[in-house]
Amino acid sequence: MRIAVFALVALVVVALLVLVHRWLWTRLVRDTTAPGGLPRRIGTALAIALPLLSVAALTAGRAGVPFPLQQAVSWPGFLWLAVLLYLTLTMLVAEPIRALLLRRLAHRVPSRVADPASGDARQEGAGTAATATAVAPPVAPVAPAASPAPAADELTRRRFVARTLGGAAAAVAVGTVVNGAYGAHGVLRGPSVRRVQVPLAKLPRAAHGFRIAVVSDVHLGPILGRAHTRRIVDTVNRTQPDLIAIVGDLVDGDVRDLGPAAEPLRGLTARHGTYFVTGNHEYFSGAQQWVDHVRELGLNPLENARHALPYFDLAGVNDIAGESEGHGPDFAAALGDRDRARTAVLLAHQPVVIHDAVKHGVDLQLSGHTHGGQLWPGNYLAELANPTVAGLERYGDTQLWVSRGAGAWGPPVRVGAPSDITVVELASYQA
């Protein structure tokens, strides 16, 4: 059943890619170039190659393609998907503008060339004309200047409009993807640090100011590798947290391929240690191998388990993607027998489990998964599937913090949702 659903989704995605590329080829290649010319041949080749690269980037990991080949197709394939998104949106906006411009140009009447042999020249006076006819020798009539054929003139106008709008759309799309504030450059330079203070009613005075560095959605893989991990580790350590929480989607791939990329995690330092819970992408990659590996790197996996810290309980649950393998979240195991007089902080990858957290008396849930939408307008889609897309919200007596994540899935691009590492500072009402 799961394979059938995956195949159906893949078929829909491929069909959508074909339709979108066919439309873009029409607007950006056919309408802007002459038949048989080199520009049209190049544009047509790109319209075929780019979607194939994107499909290869999306499927290479699951198909077991060698890791170097995954890296080779992922960069151009995923970057094109990001450009494609904004190129499509911009061209959709340009469609009514195109129609309006073509309509206005079509109603313009071409200026007519004056005809010396027309009757207008003879309106100066019949007598003068008769005299000129009598004196001057007959002159052969001058043929009027040839004007462009209507079809050629229309084609020129259409091409001008298509090139102007297509060039503007391409500039907007590429600029959005590569801009330094949020695009590919923003992801590759590493996440920024956000700080938020969260008051907790049961937190003792001694724990006031306790700092938890929340890291989510690193997505180590064919694009983001060891250098990205190093940047994250350095950023986290500079905040000097009391505890580090990695709340899932650390990797996209096998340990044999990504073990070296994860190696810098050994350098994470916090007074009360570093803890890890699985995300849905760990189950796509083989969750148990990564649970074992992060333990070797010095992290503490919380698999439906709880650890009693001096001032509060820290619990973690497996991601709901593990249910298909019989290793889904078990709130009873993690929280069922605890002392509810103590503050409880829960690590859970997906925000959707907040209602289970409320039932079990959790004071604060730390999550990721949404990427804050990653690529606008993806935040609106994320809102349909998650109770909170980013930031802090309250559900009954439980507060939920959702990080936008430290990496990116698919295109190494963020628009409207910059990556972050959050330092959550716990505050006591008694302080």
Short mmCIF file of C-alpha atoms in Angstrom, two decimals, residues 193-406:
data_model
loop_
_atom_site.label_atom_id
_atom_site.label_comp_id
_atom_site.label_asym_id
_atom_site.label_seq_id
_atom_site.Cartn_x
_atom_site.Cartn_y
_atom_site.Cartn_z
CA VAL A 193 20.83 32.40 16.38
CA ARG A 194 17.38 33.20 17.74
CA ARG A 195 16.79 33.70 21.43
CA VAL A 196 13.47 33.28 23.19
CA GLN A 197 12.55 33.30 26.88
CA VAL A 198 9.86 30.84 27.97
CA PRO A 199 8.33 31.25 31.45
CA LEU A 200 7.33 27.93 33.06
CA ALA A 201 5.03 27.89 36.08
CA LYS A 202 6.59 24.87 37.85
CA LEU A 203 10.23 25.66 37.10
CA PRO A 204 12.19 26.17 40.33
CA ARG A 205 14.04 29.42 40.95
CA ALA A 206 17.39 27.61 40.67
CA ALA A 207 16.69 26.77 37.03
CA HIS A 208 15.87 30.34 36.02
CA GLY A 209 17.96 31.23 32.96
CA PHE A 210 18.65 27.59 31.96
CA ARG A 211 19.56 27.68 28.24
CA ILE A 212 18.64 24.96 25.73
CA ALA A 213 20.11 25.20 22.23
CA VAL A 214 17.51 23.73 19.85
CA VAL A 215 18.82 22.35 16.56
CA SER A 216 16.44 20.84 14.03
CA ASP A 217 16.31 19.81 10.38
CA VAL A 218 20.02 19.91 9.56
CA HIS A 219 19.44 17.56 6.60
CA LEU A 220 22.98 16.42 5.97
CA GLY A 221 23.03 14.82 2.53
CA PRO A 222 24.34 15.17 -1.01
CA ILE A 223 24.37 18.98 -0.77
CA LEU A 224 24.88 19.94 2.88
CA GLY A 225 27.88 18.10 4.30
CA ARG A 226 30.71 18.28 6.79
CA ALA A 227 31.35 22.02 6.37
CA HIS A 228 27.71 22.72 7.19
CA THR A 229 27.91 20.55 10.31
CA ARG A 230 31.05 22.38 11.37
CA ARG A 231 29.30 25.76 11.03
CA ILE A 232 26.39 24.53 13.14
CA VAL A 233 28.64 23.11 15.86
CA ASP A 234 30.64 26.33 16.05
CA THR A 235 27.47 28.43 16.21
CA VAL A 236 25.93 26.29 18.95
CA ASN A 237 29.08 26.23 21.08
CA ARG A 238 29.40 30.02 20.90
CA THR A 239 26.03 30.33 22.66
CA GLN A 240 27.41 28.33 25.65
CA PRO A 241 24.16 26.44 26.28
CA ASP A 242 23.41 24.36 29.34
CA LEU A 243 21.88 21.63 27.15
CA ILE A 244 21.68 20.90 23.42
CA ALA A 245 18.58 19.33 21.85
CA ILE A 246 18.71 17.96 18.27
CA VAL A 247 15.07 17.40 17.41
CA GLY A 248 15.17 15.24 14.28
CA ASP A 249 15.87 15.25 10.54
CA LEU A 250 19.60 15.33 11.08
CA VAL A 251 20.34 13.35 7.90
CA ASP A 252 19.18 12.27 4.46
CA GLY A 253 21.16 9.14 3.70
CA ASP A 254 23.15 6.22 5.08
CA VAL A 255 25.86 6.29 7.74
CA ARG A 256 28.36 4.89 5.24
CA ASP A 257 27.89 7.97 3.06
CA LEU A 258 27.23 10.66 5.66
CA GLY A 259 29.26 9.44 8.63
CA PRO A 260 32.14 11.85 7.82
CA ALA A 261 29.64 14.72 7.43
CA ALA A 262 28.23 14.04 10.92
CA GLU A 263 31.66 13.65 12.57
CA PRO A 264 31.94 17.30 13.78
CA LEU A 265 28.98 16.64 16.11
CA ARG A 266 31.56 15.18 18.50
CA GLY A 267 32.57 18.74 19.21
CA LEU A 268 29.23 19.83 20.69
CA THR A 269 29.68 20.90 24.30
CA ALA A 270 27.07 21.63 26.94
CA ARG A 271 27.10 21.27 30.73
CA HIS A 272 24.15 18.85 30.75
CA GLY A 273 24.91 17.09 27.47
CA THR A 274 23.45 16.77 23.97
CA TYR A 275 20.23 14.87 23.30
CA PHE A 276 18.72 13.55 20.08
CA VAL A 277 15.31 12.35 18.86
CA THR A 278 14.46 10.94 15.46
CA GLY A 279 12.67 12.79 12.68
CA ASN A 280 10.77 11.38 9.74
CA HIS A 281 13.85 11.57 7.49
CA GLU A 282 15.80 9.31 9.83
CA TYR A 283 13.23 6.61 9.07
CA PHE A 284 13.66 7.21 5.34
CA SER A 285 17.41 6.69 5.86
CA GLY A 286 17.40 3.84 8.40
CA ALA A 287 16.72 5.21 11.87
CA GLN A 288 18.45 2.58 13.98
CA GLN A 289 21.80 2.99 12.24
CA TRP A 290 21.69 6.70 13.02
CA VAL A 291 20.57 6.22 16.62
CA ASP A 292 23.58 3.95 17.12
CA HIS A 293 25.91 6.31 15.28
CA VAL A 294 24.97 9.50 17.13
CA ARG A 295 25.48 7.59 20.37
CA GLU A 296 29.03 6.87 19.19
CA LEU A 297 29.46 10.59 18.53
CA GLY A 298 28.62 11.39 22.15
CA LEU A 299 24.95 12.30 21.77
CA ASN A 300 22.23 10.82 23.99
CA PRO A 301 19.29 9.38 21.99
CA LEU A 302 15.92 9.60 23.75
CA GLU A 303 13.85 6.78 22.24
CA ASN A 304 10.51 7.17 24.02
CA ALA A 305 12.51 7.81 27.16
CA ARG A 306 13.04 10.37 29.91
CA HIS A 307 16.10 11.74 31.66
CA ALA A 308 15.81 13.42 35.05
CA LEU A 309 17.86 16.60 35.20
CA PRO A 310 18.45 18.47 38.48
CA TYR A 311 15.56 20.91 37.93
CA PHE A 312 13.21 19.33 35.38
CA ASP A 313 12.49 16.17 33.38
CA LEU A 314 13.71 15.98 29.80
CA ALA A 315 11.75 13.50 27.68
CA GLY A 316 11.91 12.49 24.02
CA VAL A 317 9.64 10.52 21.71
CA ASN A 318 10.29 8.84 18.36
CA ASP A 319 8.88 10.46 15.26
CA ILE A 320 5.46 9.34 14.05
CA ALA A 321 7.08 8.08 10.82
CA GLY A 322 8.42 5.22 12.93
CA GLU A 323 4.90 3.83 13.38
CA SER A 324 5.25 1.95 10.09
CA GLU A 325 8.20 0.07 11.63
CA GLY A 326 6.61 -0.41 15.04
CA HIS A 327 8.82 2.30 16.58
CA GLY A 328 6.48 5.28 16.71
CA PRO A 329 6.05 7.72 19.63
CA ASP A 330 5.14 6.18 22.98
CA PHE A 331 4.11 8.94 25.37
CA ALA A 332 3.22 6.51 28.13
CA ALA A 333 6.74 5.10 28.13
CA ALA A 334 8.34 8.53 28.06
CA LEU A 335 6.03 10.39 30.44
CA GLY A 336 3.50 8.01 31.99
CA ASP A 337 5.06 7.39 35.41
CA ARG A 338 6.70 10.75 36.07
CA ASP A 339 6.12 13.15 38.96
CA ARG A 340 3.82 15.83 37.49
CA ALA A 341 4.92 18.29 40.14
CA ARG A 342 8.18 18.59 38.19
CA THR A 343 8.54 20.60 35.00
CA ALA A 344 8.62 18.47 31.85
CA VAL A 345 10.34 19.47 28.61
CA LEU A 346 9.59 17.22 25.62
CA LEU A 347 11.66 16.77 22.47
CA ALA A 348 9.44 15.71 19.54
CA HIS A 349 10.24 16.30 15.89
CA GLN A 350 6.75 17.07 14.57
CA PRO A 351 4.51 19.75 16.11
CA VAL A 352 1.39 17.65 15.45
CA VAL A 353 1.98 15.59 18.59
CA ILE A 354 1.33 18.64 20.78
CA HIS A 355 -2.10 17.33 21.77
CA ASP A 356 -0.52 14.15 23.20
CA ALA A 357 1.94 16.37 25.04
CA VAL A 358 -0.93 18.34 26.57
CA LYS A 359 -2.61 15.12 27.76
CA HIS A 360 0.59 14.03 29.49
CA GLY A 361 1.15 17.31 31.29
CA VAL A 362 4.17 18.52 29.32
CA ASP A 363 5.13 22.11 30.08
CA LEU A 364 7.21 22.80 26.96
CA GLN A 365 7.53 20.90 23.68
CA LEU A 366 10.49 21.61 21.39
CA SER A 367 9.96 20.69 17.71
CA GLY A 368 11.03 21.37 14.13
CA HIS A 369 9.93 19.64 10.92
CA THR A 370 8.17 22.58 9.22
CA HIS A 371 11.25 24.57 8.10
CA GLY A 372 8.97 27.57 8.59
CA GLY A 373 7.74 26.76 5.08
CA GLN A 374 11.33 27.07 3.69
CA LEU A 375 10.24 28.48 0.31
CA TRP A 376 7.49 31.09 0.28
CA PRO A 377 4.57 30.50 -0.25
CA GLY A 378 5.26 27.06 1.28
CA ASN A 379 4.42 28.47 4.70
CA TYR A 380 0.74 28.48 3.73
CA LEU A 381 0.92 24.77 2.87
CA ALA A 382 2.79 24.08 6.12
CA GLU A 383 -0.02 25.76 8.05
CA LEU A 384 -2.47 23.20 6.67
CA ALA A 385 -0.50 20.27 8.12
CA ASN A 386 0.91 21.70 11.37
CA PRO A 387 -0.64 23.43 14.38
CA THR A 388 2.31 25.85 14.53
CA VAL A 389 4.68 26.57 11.64
CA ALA A 390 7.31 28.57 13.53
CA GLY A 391 7.73 30.31 16.85
CA LEU A 392 6.08 29.98 20.26
CA GLU A 393 2.43 29.18 20.91
CA ARG A 394 0.43 27.95 23.88
CA TYR A 395 -1.91 24.95 23.91
CA GLY A 396 -3.68 24.77 27.25
CA ASP A 397 -0.97 24.58 29.91
CA THR A 398 1.62 23.42 27.35
CA GLN A 399 3.82 25.73 25.31
CA LEU A 400 5.17 24.70 21.90
CA TRP A 401 8.31 26.08 20.28
CA VAL A 402 8.84 25.23 16.59
CA SER A 403 12.22 25.96 15.05
CA ARG A 404 12.59 26.83 11.36
CA GLY A 405 15.57 24.47 11.21
CA ALA A 406 19.31 24.77 10.67
#
